[in-house]
mmCIF file of C-alpha atoms (C1' of nucleotides) in Angstrom:
data_model
loop_
_atom_site.group_PDB
_atom_site.id
_atom_site.type_symbol
_atom_site.label_atom_id
_atom_site.label_comp_id
_atom_site.label_asym_id
_atom_site.label_seq_id
_atom_site.Cartn_x
_atom_site.Cartn_y
_atom_site.Cartn_z
ATOM 1 C CA UNK A 490 -9.981 24.423 9.159
ATOM 2 C CA UNK A 491 -9.826 20.859 7.936
ATOM 3 C CA UNK A 492 -10.576 20.606 4.244
ATOM 4 C CA UNK A 493 -9.408 17.109 3.457
ATOM 5 C CA UNK A 494 -12.633 16.190 1.670
ATOM 6 C CA UNK A 495 -12.441 19.230 -0.526
ATOM 7 C CA UNK A 496 -8.857 18.526 -1.479
ATOM 8 C CA UNK A 497 -9.581 14.872 -2.178
ATOM 9 C CA UNK A 498 -12.416 15.994 -4.417
ATOM 10 C CA UNK A 499 -10.221 18.399 -6.326
ATOM 11 C CA UNK A 500 -7.409 15.888 -6.723
ATOM 12 C CA UNK A 501 -9.853 13.221 -7.858
ATOM 13 C CA UNK A 502 -11.820 15.365 -10.293
ATOM 14 C CA UNK A 503 -8.775 16.922 -11.880
ATOM 15 C CA UNK A 504 -7.249 13.484 -12.246
ATOM 16 C CA UNK A 505 -10.354 12.362 -14.088
ATOM 17 C CA UNK A 506 -10.027 15.310 -16.447
ATOM 18 C CA UNK A 507 -6.343 14.685 -16.973
ATOM 19 C CA UNK A 508 -6.793 11.051 -17.927
ATOM 20 C CA UNK A 509 -9.901 11.744 -19.981
ATOM 21 C CA UNK A 510 -7.891 14.128 -22.082
ATOM 22 C CA UNK A 511 -4.738 12.028 -22.348
ATOM 23 C CA UNK A 512 -6.578 8.786 -23.024
ATOM 24 C CA UNK A 513 -9.020 10.144 -25.585
ATOM 25 C CA UNK A 514 -6.845 9.068 -28.547
ATOM 26 C CA UNK A 515 -7.040 5.457 -27.357
ATOM 27 C CA UNK A 516 -10.808 5.585 -26.951
ATOM 28 C CA UNK A 517 -10.653 4.612 -23.332
ATOM 29 C CA UNK A 518 -11.977 6.888 -20.592
ATOM 30 C CA UNK A 519 -10.517 7.788 -17.242
ATOM 31 C CA UNK A 520 -12.660 5.092 -15.689
ATOM 32 C CA UNK A 521 -10.851 2.182 -17.254
ATOM 33 C CA UNK A 522 -7.159 2.890 -16.771
ATOM 34 C CA UNK A 523 -7.045 1.749 -13.178
ATOM 35 C CA UNK A 524 -8.621 -1.591 -14.019
ATOM 36 C CA UNK A 525 -6.360 -2.249 -16.986
ATOM 37 C CA UNK A 526 -3.255 -1.745 -14.870
ATOM 38 C CA UNK A 527 -4.506 -3.932 -12.065
ATOM 39 C CA UNK A 528 -5.295 -6.736 -14.468
ATOM 40 C CA UNK A 529 -1.807 -6.397 -15.860
ATOM 41 C CA UNK A 530 -0.257 -6.553 -12.403
ATOM 42 C CA UNK A 531 -2.421 -9.470 -11.325
ATOM 43 C CA UNK A 532 -3.002 -11.657 -14.341
ATOM 44 C CA UNK A 533 -5.888 -14.039 -13.941
ATOM 45 C CA UNK A 534 -7.692 -12.176 -11.210
ATOM 46 C CA UNK A 535 -11.477 -12.138 -11.230
ATOM 47 C CA UNK A 536 -13.844 -9.167 -10.994
ATOM 48 C CA UNK A 537 -14.337 -9.542 -7.296
ATOM 49 C CA UNK A 538 -10.626 -9.207 -6.676
ATOM 50 C CA UNK A 539 -10.372 -6.454 -9.247
ATOM 51 C CA UNK A 540 -13.094 -4.420 -7.567
ATOM 52 C CA UNK A 541 -11.441 -4.885 -4.193
ATOM 53 C CA UNK A 542 -8.181 -3.425 -5.487
ATOM 54 C CA UNK A 543 -9.741 0.013 -5.724
ATOM 55 C CA UNK A 544 -12.756 -0.343 -3.445
ATOM 56 C CA UNK A 545 -15.045 -0.141 -6.454
ATOM 57 C CA UNK A 546 -18.603 -1.311 -6.778
ATOM 58 C CA UNK A 547 -19.008 -4.554 -8.680
ATOM 59 C CA UNK A 548 -21.286 -2.852 -11.202
ATOM 60 C CA UNK A 549 -18.658 -0.261 -11.943
ATOM 61 C CA UNK A 550 -16.093 -3.002 -12.290
ATOM 62 C CA UNK A 551 -18.322 -5.005 -14.637
ATOM 63 C CA UNK A 552 -18.774 -2.002 -16.899
ATOM 64 C CA UNK A 553 -15.063 -1.198 -17.020
ATOM 65 C CA UNK A 554 -14.266 -4.815 -17.847
ATOM 66 C CA UNK A 555 -16.936 -4.815 -20.545
ATOM 67 C CA UNK A 556 -15.433 -1.735 -22.153
ATOM 68 C CA UNK A 557 -11.898 -3.093 -22.028
ATOM 69 C CA UNK A 558 -13.111 -6.351 -23.571
ATOM 70 C CA UNK A 559 -14.931 -4.535 -26.365
ATOM 71 C CA UNK A 560 -11.784 -2.601 -27.124
ATOM 72 C CA UNK A 561 -9.787 -5.806 -27.112
ATOM 73 C CA UNK A 562 -7.350 -4.619 -24.454
ATOM 74 C CA UNK A 563 -8.105 -7.563 -22.197
ATOM 75 C CA UNK A 564 -9.406 -11.095 -22.557
ATOM 76 C CA UNK A 565 -11.245 -13.334 -20.145
ATOM 77 C CA UNK A 566 -11.091 -17.019 -19.438
ATOM 78 C CA UNK A 567 -13.872 -18.872 -17.709
ATOM 79 C CA UNK A 568 -12.569 -20.779 -14.733
ATOM 80 C CA UNK A 569 -12.835 -24.484 -15.372
ATOM 81 C CA UNK A 570 -13.584 -25.376 -11.775
ATOM 82 C CA UNK A 571 -16.184 -22.676 -11.211
ATOM 83 C CA UNK A 572 -18.018 -21.461 -14.258
ATOM 84 C CA UNK A 573 -19.199 -18.291 -12.549
ATOM 85 C CA UNK A 574 -15.667 -16.963 -12.329
ATOM 86 C CA UNK A 575 -13.890 -15.353 -15.243
ATOM 87 C CA UNK A 576 -10.173 -14.759 -15.014
ATOM 88 C CA UNK A 577 -8.889 -11.599 -16.644
ATOM 89 C CA UNK A 578 -5.714 -10.995 -18.644
ATOM 90 C CA UNK A 579 -4.278 -8.121 -20.625
ATOM 91 C CA UNK A 580 -4.273 -9.039 -24.315
ATOM 92 C CA UNK A 581 -1.361 -8.514 -26.666
ATOM 93 C CA UNK A 582 -3.239 -5.521 -28.032
ATOM 94 C CA UNK A 583 -3.499 -4.138 -24.528
ATOM 95 C CA UNK A 584 0.137 -4.552 -23.523
ATOM 96 C CA UNK A 585 1.466 -1.388 -25.184
ATOM 97 C CA UNK A 586 -1.274 0.674 -23.555
ATOM 98 C CA UNK A 587 -0.263 -0.540 -20.157
ATOM 99 C CA UNK A 588 3.122 1.041 -20.747
ATOM 100 C CA UNK A 589 1.580 4.249 -22.027
ATOM 101 C CA UNK A 590 -0.856 4.510 -19.145
ATOM 102 C CA UNK A 591 1.813 3.803 -16.599
ATOM 103 C CA UNK A 592 3.781 6.678 -18.049
ATOM 104 C CA UNK A 593 0.739 8.963 -17.845
ATOM 105 C CA UNK A 594 0.209 8.123 -14.212
ATOM 106 C CA UNK A 595 3.842 8.796 -13.467
ATOM 107 C CA UNK A 596 3.531 12.193 -15.132
ATOM 108 C CA UNK A 597 0.356 13.027 -13.268
ATOM 109 C CA UNK A 598 1.954 12.115 -9.969
ATOM 110 C CA UNK A 599 4.924 14.282 -10.857
ATOM 111 C CA UNK A 600 2.580 17.209 -11.469
ATOM 112 C CA UNK A 601 0.744 16.564 -8.224
ATOM 113 C CA UNK A 602 3.868 16.397 -6.118
ATOM 114 C CA UNK A 603 5.980 18.896 -8.020
ATOM 115 C CA UNK A 604 6.716 21.106 -5.031
ATOM 116 C CA UNK A 605 7.089 18.357 -2.446
ATOM 117 C CA UNK A 606 10.406 16.944 -1.341
ATOM 118 C CA UNK A 607 11.023 13.194 -1.173
ATOM 119 C CA UNK A 608 10.141 12.975 2.456
ATOM 120 C CA UNK A 609 6.859 14.805 1.943
ATOM 121 C CA UNK A 610 5.975 12.572 -0.995
ATOM 122 C CA UNK A 611 6.386 9.478 1.119
ATOM 123 C CA UNK A 612 4.507 11.072 3.942
ATOM 124 C CA UNK A 613 1.504 12.166 1.941
ATOM 125 C CA UNK A 614 1.241 8.749 0.312
ATOM 126 C CA UNK A 615 1.395 7.080 3.683
ATOM 127 C CA UNK A 616 -1.090 9.436 5.345
ATOM 128 C CA UNK A 617 -3.557 9.310 2.482
ATOM 129 C CA UNK A 618 -3.421 5.546 2.611
ATOM 130 C CA UNK A 619 -4.524 5.789 6.218
ATOM 131 C CA UNK A 620 -7.365 8.131 5.291
ATOM 132 C CA UNK A 621 -8.467 5.847 2.474
ATOM 133 C CA UNK A 622 -8.411 2.831 4.764
ATOM 134 C CA UNK A 623 -10.402 4.707 7.373
ATOM 135 C CA UNK A 624 -12.875 5.845 4.732
ATOM 136 C CA UNK A 625 -13.603 2.352 3.478
ATOM 137 C CA UNK A 626 -13.591 0.931 6.968
ATOM 138 C CA UNK A 627 -16.090 3.534 8.141
ATOM 139 C CA UNK A 628 -18.405 2.908 5.234
ATOM 140 C CA UNK A 629 -18.159 -0.824 5.659
ATOM 141 C CA UNK A 630 -19.300 -0.428 9.247
ATOM 142 C CA UNK A 631 -21.772 2.330 8.449
ATOM 143 C CA UNK A 632 -23.712 0.181 6.111
ATOM 144 C CA UNK A 633 -23.483 -3.480 6.846
ATOM 145 C CA UNK A 634 -23.681 -3.826 3.114
ATOM 146 C CA UNK A 635 -20.823 -5.303 1.170
ATOM 147 C CA UNK A 636 -18.503 -3.458 -1.168
ATOM 148 C CA UNK A 637 -18.749 -6.204 -3.663
ATOM 149 C CA UNK A 638 -20.553 -9.431 -3.084
ATOM 150 C CA UNK A 639 -19.470 -10.826 0.229
ATOM 151 C CA UNK A 640 -23.131 -11.176 0.934
ATOM 152 C CA UNK A 641 -25.616 -9.888 -1.551
ATOM 153 C CA UNK A 642 -28.214 -9.435 1.097
ATOM 154 C CA UNK A 643 -30.224 -6.448 2.096
ATOM 155 C CA UNK A 644 -29.114 -4.429 5.061
ATOM 156 C CA UNK A 645 -30.817 -4.973 8.375
ATOM 157 C CA UNK B 501 4.754 2.750 -5.224
ATOM 158 C CA UNK B 502 2.877 6.033 -5.294
ATOM 159 C CA UNK B 503 -0.863 5.562 -5.112
ATOM 160 C CA UNK B 504 -2.042 9.038 -4.325
ATOM 161 C CA UNK B 505 -4.647 9.027 -7.096
ATOM 162 C CA UNK B 506 -6.096 5.780 -5.885
ATOM 163 C CA UNK B 507 -6.336 7.018 -2.327
ATOM 164 C CA UNK B 508 -7.907 10.304 -3.400
ATOM 165 C CA UNK B 509 -10.456 8.327 -5.371
ATOM 166 C CA UNK B 510 -11.311 6.113 -2.402
ATOM 167 C CA UNK B 511 -11.566 9.043 -0.018
ATOM 168 C CA UNK B 512 -13.728 10.976 -2.467
ATOM 169 C CA UNK B 513 -16.064 8.142 -3.387
ATOM 170 C CA UNK B 514 -16.578 6.988 0.163
ATOM 171 C CA UNK B 515 -17.274 10.573 1.162
ATOM 172 C CA UNK B 516 -19.945 10.755 -1.506
ATOM 173 C CA UNK B 517 -21.542 7.624 -0.132
ATOM 174 C CA UNK B 518 -21.343 8.859 3.416
ATOM 175 C CA UNK B 519 -23.072 12.149 2.674
ATOM 176 C CA UNK B 520 -25.587 10.557 0.334
ATOM 177 C CA UNK B 521 -26.688 8.330 3.152
ATOM 178 C CA UNK B 522 -26.651 10.951 5.907
ATOM 179 C CA UNK B 523 -28.337 13.633 3.810
ATOM 180 C CA UNK B 524 -31.060 11.445 2.349
ATOM 181 C CA UNK B 525 -33.640 12.467 5.010
ATOM 182 C CA UNK B 526 -33.235 16.114 3.979
ATOM 183 C CA UNK B 527 -33.670 15.335 0.277
ATOM 184 C CA UNK B 528 -30.349 16.819 -0.632
ATOM 185 C CA UNK B 529 -27.593 14.768 -2.202
ATOM 186 C CA UNK B 530 -23.878 14.700 -1.547
ATOM 187 C CA UNK B 531 -23.383 17.117 -4.421
ATOM 188 C CA UNK B 532 -25.071 20.061 -2.761
ATOM 189 C CA UNK B 533 -23.650 20.165 0.750
ATOM 190 C CA UNK B 534 -20.424 21.858 -0.224
ATOM 191 C CA UNK B 535 -22.240 24.635 -2.035
ATOM 192 C CA UNK B 536 -24.706 25.272 0.775
ATOM 193 C CA UNK B 537 -21.881 25.712 3.287
ATOM 194 C CA UNK B 538 -19.931 28.017 1.037
ATOM 195 C CA UNK B 539 -22.941 30.210 0.461
ATOM 196 C CA UNK B 540 -23.428 30.359 4.202
ATOM 197 C CA UNK B 541 -19.813 31.341 4.778
ATOM 198 C CA UNK B 542 -19.859 33.913 1.988
ATOM 199 C CA UNK B 543 -23.297 35.459 1.874
ATOM 200 C CA UNK B 544 -24.022 37.270 -1.364
ATOM 201 C CA UNK B 545 -21.439 35.506 -3.479
ATOM 202 C CA UNK B 546 -22.283 34.726 -7.101
ATOM 203 C CA UNK B 547 -21.989 31.424 -8.958
ATOM 204 C CA UNK B 548 -18.636 32.275 -10.428
ATOM 205 C CA UNK B 549 -17.169 32.760 -6.972
ATOM 206 C CA UNK B 550 -19.020 29.736 -5.666
ATOM 207 C CA UNK B 551 -17.628 27.504 -8.385
ATOM 208 C CA UNK B 552 -14.135 28.794 -7.715
ATOM 209 C CA UNK B 553 -14.356 27.815 -4.054
ATOM 210 C CA UNK B 554 -14.233 24.141 -4.944
ATOM 211 C CA UNK B 555 -12.805 24.256 -8.463
ATOM 212 C CA UNK B 556 -16.143 23.154 -9.848
ATOM 213 C CA UNK B 557 -17.477 23.528 -13.336
ATOM 214 C CA UNK B 558 -20.028 26.308 -13.744
ATOM 215 C CA UNK B 559 -22.601 23.846 -15.044
ATOM 216 C CA UNK B 560 -22.219 21.708 -11.941
ATOM 217 C CA UNK B 561 -22.518 24.811 -9.837
ATOM 218 C CA UNK B 562 -25.646 25.951 -11.674
ATOM 219 C CA UNK B 563 -27.312 22.617 -11.060
ATOM 220 C CA UNK B 564 -26.444 22.532 -7.368
ATOM 221 C CA UNK B 565 -27.770 26.065 -6.958
ATOM 222 C CA UNK B 566 -30.942 25.132 -8.818
ATOM 223 C CA UNK B 567 -31.516 22.186 -6.507
ATOM 224 C CA UNK B 568 -30.902 24.231 -3.373
ATOM 225 C CA UNK B 569 -33.286 26.911 -4.640
ATOM 226 C CA UNK B 570 -36.001 24.360 -5.395
ATOM 227 C CA UNK B 571 -35.644 22.984 -1.880
ATOM 228 C CA UNK B 572 -35.833 26.481 -0.488
ATOM 229 C CA UNK B 573 -32.528 26.207 1.361
ATOM 230 C CA UNK B 574 -31.106 29.276 -0.385
ATOM 231 C CA UNK B 575 -32.434 32.375 -2.094
ATOM 232 C CA UNK B 576 -30.988 34.560 -4.803
ATOM 233 C CA UNK B 577 -31.013 38.278 -5.391
ATOM 234 C CA UNK B 578 -30.356 39.793 -8.786
ATOM 235 C CA UNK B 579 -27.575 42.342 -8.590
ATOM 236 C CA UNK B 580 -28.981 45.791 -9.247
ATOM 237 C CA UNK B 581 -25.886 47.063 -10.999
ATOM 238 C CA UNK B 582 -25.372 44.026 -13.210
ATOM 239 C CA UNK B 583 -28.473 42.014 -14.015
ATOM 240 C CA UNK B 584 -26.472 38.944 -15.076
ATOM 241 C CA UNK B 585 -25.219 38.397 -11.565
ATOM 242 C CA UNK B 586 -27.272 36.758 -8.883
ATOM 243 C CA UNK B 587 -26.133 36.941 -5.297
ATOM 244 C CA UNK B 588 -26.774 33.876 -3.162
ATOM 245 C CA UNK B 589 -27.863 33.618 0.471
ATOM 246 C CA UNK B 590 -28.869 30.809 2.785
ATOM 247 C CA UNK B 591 -32.590 31.124 3.581
ATOM 248 C CA UNK B 592 -34.072 30.833 7.041
ATOM 249 C CA UNK B 593 -35.208 27.360 6.058
ATOM 250 C CA UNK B 594 -31.637 26.505 5.122
ATOM 251 C CA UNK B 595 -29.945 27.769 8.283
ATOM 252 C CA UNK B 596 -30.618 24.708 10.448
ATOM 253 C CA UNK B 597 -29.261 22.432 7.745
ATOM 254 C CA UNK B 598 -26.029 24.327 7.669
ATOM 255 C CA UNK B 599 -25.536 23.374 11.299
ATOM 256 C CA UNK B 600 -26.447 19.763 10.635
ATOM 257 C CA UNK B 601 -24.197 19.476 7.616
ATOM 258 C CA UNK B 602 -21.299 21.064 9.423
ATOM 259 C CA UNK B 603 -21.695 18.444 12.116
ATOM 260 C CA UNK B 604 -21.718 15.679 9.507
ATOM 261 C CA UNK B 605 -18.540 16.941 7.962
ATOM 262 C CA UNK B 606 -16.871 17.108 11.330
ATOM 263 C CA UNK B 607 -17.867 13.512 11.985
ATOM 264 C CA UNK B 608 -16.632 12.370 8.625
ATOM 265 C CA UNK B 609 -13.299 14.056 9.171
ATOM 266 C CA UNK B 610 -13.076 12.400 12.571
ATOM 267 C CA UNK B 611 -13.604 9.024 10.939
ATOM 268 C CA UNK B 612 -11.054 9.776 8.262
ATOM 269 C CA UNK B 613 -8.367 10.867 10.681
ATOM 270 C CA UNK B 614 -9.226 8.563 13.563
ATOM 271 C CA UNK B 615 -5.788 7.007 13.838
ATOM 272 C CA UNK B 616 -3.750 10.143 13.112
ATOM 273 C CA UNK B 617 -2.227 12.324 15.786
ATOM 274 C CA UNK B 618 -2.659 16.100 15.763
ATOM 275 C CA UNK B 619 0.569 16.684 13.950
ATOM 276 C CA UNK B 620 -0.309 14.203 11.236
ATOM 277 C CA UNK B 621 -3.755 15.738 10.806
ATOM 278 C CA UNK B 622 -2.247 19.136 10.189
ATOM 279 C CA UNK B 623 0.348 17.667 7.916
ATOM 280 C CA UNK B 624 -2.028 15.709 5.722
ATOM 281 C CA UNK B 625 -4.298 18.728 5.366
ATOM 282 C CA UNK B 626 -1.369 20.889 4.405
ATOM 283 C CA UNK B 627 0.120 18.390 1.969
ATOM 284 C CA UNK B 628 -3.200 17.582 0.325
ATOM 285 C CA UNK B 629 -3.772 21.273 -0.164
ATOM 286 C CA UNK B 630 -0.528 21.375 -2.100
ATOM 287 C CA UNK B 631 -1.599 18.409 -4.207
ATOM 288 C CA UNK B 632 -4.982 19.975 -4.892
ATOM 289 C CA UNK B 633 -3.366 23.253 -5.887
ATOM 290 C CA UNK B 634 -0.955 21.450 -8.169
ATOM 291 C CA UNK B 635 -3.804 19.466 -9.682
ATOM 292 C CA UNK B 636 -5.848 22.509 -10.593
ATOM 293 C CA UNK B 637 -2.790 24.430 -11.687
ATOM 294 C CA UNK B 638 -1.720 21.601 -13.970
ATOM 295 C CA UNK B 639 -5.137 21.324 -15.547
ATOM 296 C CA UNK B 640 -5.385 25.047 -16.009
ATOM 297 C CA UNK B 641 -2.139 24.989 -17.931
ATOM 298 C CA UNK B 642 -2.917 21.717 -19.674
ATOM 299 C CA UNK B 643 -6.012 23.097 -21.238
ATOM 300 C CA UNK B 644 -5.883 26.806 -21.673
ATOM 301 C CA UNK B 645 -9.559 26.619 -20.939
ATOM 302 C CA UNK B 646 -11.006 28.363 -17.934
ATOM 303 C CA UNK B 647 -12.597 26.837 -14.900
ATOM 304 C CA UNK B 648 -15.607 29.021 -15.193
ATOM 305 C CA UNK B 649 -16.048 31.679 -17.869
ATOM 306 C CA UNK B 650 -15.701 31.109 -21.584
ATOM 307 C CA UNK B 651 -12.493 32.960 -21.999
ATOM 308 C CA UNK B 652 -9.530 33.171 -19.701
ATOM 309 C CA UNK B 653 -8.555 35.823 -17.217
ATOM 310 C CA UNK B 654 -10.186 36.710 -13.990
ATOM 311 C CA UNK B 655 -9.779 34.230 -11.126
ATOM 312 C CA UNK B 656 -7.613 35.566 -8.372
ATOM 313 C "C1'" DA C 747 -25.403 54.516 -31.948
ATOM 314 C "C1'" DA C 748 -24.370 50.066 -33.903
ATOM 315 C "C1'" DT C 749 -21.590 46.173 -33.861
ATOM 316 C "C1'" DT C 750 -18.664 42.993 -31.544
ATOM 317 C "C1'" DA C 751 -16.571 40.801 -27.495
ATOM 318 C "C1'" DT C 752 -16.900 39.303 -22.986
ATOM 319 C "C1'" DT C 753 -19.165 37.535 -19.048
ATOM 320 C "C1'" DA C 754 -22.961 35.184 -15.774
ATOM 321 C "C1'" DG C 755 -25.670 31.650 -15.938
ATOM 322 C "C1'" DT C 756 -28.438 27.506 -18.200
ATOM 323 C "C1'" DT C 757 -28.883 23.250 -20.489
ATOM 324 C "C1'" DG C 758 -28.090 18.885 -23.484
ATOM 325 C "C1'" DC C 759 -25.027 15.364 -23.608
ATOM 326 C "C1'" DA C 760 -21.821 11.723 -22.176
ATOM 327 C "C1'" DC C 761 -19.379 9.258 -18.714
ATOM 328 C "C1'" DA C 762 -18.184 7.417 -13.917
ATOM 329 C "C1'" DC C 763 -20.183 5.671 -10.251
ATOM 330 C "C1'" DG C 764 -23.144 3.263 -6.403
ATOM 331 C "C1'" DC C 765 -27.301 0.783 -5.467
ATOM 332 C "C1'" DA C 766 -30.518 -2.773 -6.047
ATOM 333 C "C1'" DA C 767 -32.634 -6.186 -8.578
ATOM 334 C "C1'" DC C 768 -31.640 -9.565 -11.629
ATOM 335 C "C1'" DT C 769 -29.409 -14.321 -13.809
ATOM 336 C "C1'" DA C 770 -26.650 -18.237 -13.512
ATOM 337 C "C1'" DA C 771 -23.604 -21.271 -11.208
ATOM 338 C "C1'" DT C 772 -22.129 -23.570 -7.059
ATOM 339 C "C1'" DA C 773 -22.440 -25.071 -2.128
ATOM 340 C "C1'" DG C 774 -24.926 -26.868 1.843
ATOM 341 C "C1'" DG C 775 -28.424 -28.773 4.254
ATOM 342 C "C1'" DG C 776 -32.520 -31.856 4.664
ATOM 343 C "C1'" DC D 504 -31.639 -35.884 -4.615
ATOM 344 C "C1'" DC D 505 -34.135 -31.549 -4.207
ATOM 345 C "C1'" DC D 506 -34.415 -27.009 -2.105
ATOM 346 C "C1'" DT D 507 -32.415 -23.036 -0.349
ATOM 347 C "C1'" DA D 508 -28.464 -19.970 0.391
ATOM 348 C "C1'" DT D 509 -24.531 -17.967 -1.361
ATOM 349 C "C1'" DT D 510 -21.622 -16.081 -4.817
ATOM 350 C "C1'" DA D 511 -19.832 -14.028 -9.622
ATOM 351 C "C1'" DG D 512 -21.271 -11.196 -12.700
ATOM 352 C "C1'" DT D 513 -24.845 -8.029 -15.443
ATOM 353 C "C1'" DT D 514 -27.954 -4.347 -15.948
ATOM 354 C "C1'" DG D 515 -31.540 -0.442 -15.135
ATOM 355 C "C1'" DC D 516 -31.734 3.639 -12.779
ATOM 356 C "C1'" DG D 517 -30.458 7.950 -10.601
ATOM 357 C "C1'" DT D 518 -26.880 11.317 -9.214
ATOM 358 C "C1'" DG D 519 -22.602 14.056 -9.778
ATOM 359 C "C1'" DT D 520 -19.723 15.873 -12.913
ATOM 360 C "C1'" DG D 521 -17.201 18.306 -17.067
ATOM 361 C "C1'" DC D 522 -17.699 20.065 -21.631
ATOM 362 C "C1'" DA D 523 -19.635 22.761 -25.160
ATOM 363 C "C1'" DA D 524 -23.218 25.261 -27.069
ATOM 364 C "C1'" DC D 525 -26.595 28.281 -25.901
ATOM 365 C "C1'" DT D 526 -29.133 32.958 -23.930
ATOM 366 C "C1'" DA D 527 -29.034 37.340 -21.999
ATOM 367 C "C1'" DA D 528 -26.754 41.228 -20.103
ATOM 368 C "C1'" DT D 529 -22.887 44.325 -20.088
ATOM 369 C "C1'" DA D 530 -18.452 46.236 -21.871
ATOM 370 C "C1'" DA D 531 -15.559 47.625 -25.585
ATOM 371 C "C1'" DT D 532 -14.696 49.204 -30.165
ATOM 372 C "C1'" DT D 533 -15.608 51.469 -34.210
#
DNA sequence: AATTATTAGTTGCACACGCAACTAATAGGG
DNA sequence: CCCTATTAGTTGCGTGTGCAACTAATAATT
């Protein structure tokens, strides 16, 4: 019996709990860590690009960015050419947390893959990437609606 | 770079969207389908056992059960020996939906694994099971708190 | 038998998330 | 140039979820 969805759910939900617990001292929730890292890895990216990195809704992205700004872990610069666009950067206050969070993720992945050999680790990463791509592709087709804002129009 | 967590998140969230959309006509959300199927496959199980099937919180389970009861898709019988326990069954009204939902899940899995061969499908299921087991095991250790009851013990 | 501990289930709260409607800025016709 | 369409981002709303505190029933202990 195929139970991929169930396993994805368990992996996801337990990950949320893990990061919620580990991140509590820094007053950031499990929902923000992904965004902080992506901003660090892609300095100057905008919210559209940020959302696309994890297939997130733009509303979700906006809220995560808002929280990270309030906490002072990132800063934003309005694009001079196009005033709608704000470019995001990790602030000096945020830098140390990037390191900490990266370490947490490494630990979590170690826990997840503790009884897998190197080959299996590569394989599961590779196969899950395929599943994730299929998932987003299916939903993109399913609803002609955009993931972010490629066209803010209603569906047909 | 290992991105298992990210992929799990994408698979999970897109699955939620998929079922939300497909289930809308039946007035049940993505959060109830799992529970309905498990009750069908294990008639008479209680909420503790139901929660354990998907590593869900007992509060989440209680709410899903409540919703399914309100919709009339399941019914509950108070255990005669122990009046705290209620045994759950799919109602005659619920039966047809079990078939429909099972079909939806099959379709979703087909989408997810569309470009995987049989061997890869088995492999990813098997490996993700390991990850899911590790995830719940880690969290169980991490917080000596139980998945369901107030105090430890029980569970397999 | 009375008190205490444990267990099944419920509920208030907070957060993550997607959707849709909104604002504001820019781009593209006419 | 104005008018409309598109795009970046924000926000209100509803759902799914975990946690912790609660009730009620049963088990254990004294």
